[in-house]
Amino acid sequence: MSFADGKLGASFFCSRDSEDRSNLRTIFPTLTFQLAYRYPLFRERLLQVLKAYPDVGRESLRWQMEKLIVGPLKATNISTLIIVDALDECKDDQPASAILSILSHYVDKIPYVKFFITGRPEPRIRSGFRLESLSPITEVLKLHEVKPAVVDSDIELLFQTQLPSLAKNRSDLDFTEDWPSSSDIKVLCKKAAGLFIYASTVVKFIASEGDSPTERLALITSLPQSTIEEGRSGVDQLYTKVLQQAFHGVSADNSQRYLHFQTVVGTVLLLFNPLPIRSLSELLGCNIPHIRTTIRSLHSLLLVPDSNEDPIRIFHKSLPDFLMGSDRCQDKRFYVEPAGHHLETLLGCLRLMEKRLKKNICNLDDYAVLSEVKDPHTLKKVHIGDALEYACRYWTKHLLGVQSDGPHIEQVQKTIDRFFTVHLLHWIEVLAIIGHLDIGVYAMSEIEQWCGSVSAIKTPH
């Protein structure tokens, strides 16, 4: 349904940057005005309501919905589509979205009307869609579940449309006939990684007045993996607003709450392989509810699964680029200092290995041959698990991210010495069971590399 086929009757686009667009009380009157403009029959019924209730703007949201929208639509049987975009941007102090709660009471009374509502999956939005009367008649579309090929095709179309249009509108510059080239668009699509916000920001970055679009395009396409330049154009501001909204009501002096954020989110960002929430709990040494509470309001930034057995993922690498960039993340409550969190994750890995590693961890028969073990997948899952496997595979990667100077050096060295004294063979055994014995060879080289950098600092020339 869209403007093209005449089904769109009204829309409201929320924005926390505008007082009118972030006020819940302006939604229903705005939709009512548009419906009245669009449908003469609706307008006739509405005039009767306004004559009977001239102070409609002062009434409750529920009253507005019932009298201004449901009544006229029900009386006229109009078939239409109503859109409310970015509902999370409206100021709402209810545990479940006030708008969704009201819709749950009335939407079944106007069966010829479809509501299309978008919003980041923040707690009150998710709670609203889970209301008993709304859930059965709601179809939820999660953007991250749309087939990547479909999304990539749309993003490619965005670039193919917007960038050439930019060239036509810049009479002060000369563009080659095929600007941007197909290879440029291919690179941009790859960098977008399925996110329209990224693609949109890139277009705005390239279109910035006072700069050469060709130079800006070349700057982006020449950056191998970094999103720093694009981020400064808009994504950083978006992430900052989302984070500040997620911690709305939390005092800036509540250092413990922000420390929890930095620990949990910092670990998620720095993991070399995503971990399920249960495994993350093991690695951090904190309980699952603690992690759930910390990331509860971050569904807009992280793919947080319902199950504790599924991994937490980031939607796009611009998030870690932003949070771990001291020059980008201006609100230091959210800044994730990489070296410090590599240290925390390293110590978590070593702590977990010290606790769990032991001789014959899988209780295999004497002289068992790994290639002949039945159902090795279940064996690893039951006796090793994701958290310990991660620790065994990646602890030296985190070691390389730890600064080779500072007060923590002695603690790290003592912990590693104790690990090799007690658990060296147990560690190698696990690497063999999970099929990554070669990691041990590279790990030794990485340990030597880090220790060498420590020695160089301790004994300068």
mmCIF file of C-alpha atoms in Angstrom, residues 62 99-109 127-138:
data_model
loop_
_atom_site.group_PDB
_atom_site.id
_atom_site.type_symbol
_atom_site.label_atom_id
_atom_site.label_comp_id
_atom_site.label_asym_id
_atom_site.label_seq_id
_atom_site.Cartn_x
_atom_site.Cartn_y
_atom_site.Cartn_z
ATOM 1 C CA ARG A 62 -8.034 7.302 24.315
ATOM 2 C CA ILE A 99 -0.357 4.657 21.427
ATOM 3 C CA LEU A 100 -0.095 0.883 21.035
ATOM 4 C CA SER A 101 -2.094 0.337 24.218
ATOM 5 C CA ILE A 102 -4.914 2.509 22.871
ATOM 6 C CA LEU A 103 -4.815 0.836 19.458
ATOM 7 C CA SER A 104 -5.130 -2.548 21.161
ATOM 8 C CA HIS A 105 -8.584 -1.502 22.445
ATOM 9 C CA TYR A 106 -9.952 -0.138 19.164
ATOM 10 C CA VAL A 107 -8.165 -1.568 16.144
ATOM 11 C CA ASP A 108 -10.525 -4.566 15.850
ATOM 12 C CA LYS A 109 -13.498 -2.166 15.542
ATOM 13 C CA SER A 127 5.906 -4.385 25.393
ATOM 14 C CA GLY A 128 3.183 -2.613 23.426
ATOM 15 C CA PHE A 129 3.239 -5.112 20.581
ATOM 16 C CA ARG A 130 3.067 -7.949 23.117
ATOM 17 C CA LEU A 131 -0.247 -6.768 24.579
ATOM 18 C CA GLU A 132 -2.684 -9.657 24.637
ATOM 19 C CA SER A 133 -5.320 -7.923 22.505
ATOM 20 C CA LEU A 134 -2.810 -6.596 19.951
ATOM 21 C CA SER A 135 -0.365 -9.441 19.505
ATOM 22 C CA PRO A 136 -2.719 -11.878 17.659
ATOM 23 C CA ILE A 137 -3.630 -9.313 14.981
ATOM 24 C CA THR A 138 -0.137 -7.893 14.506
#
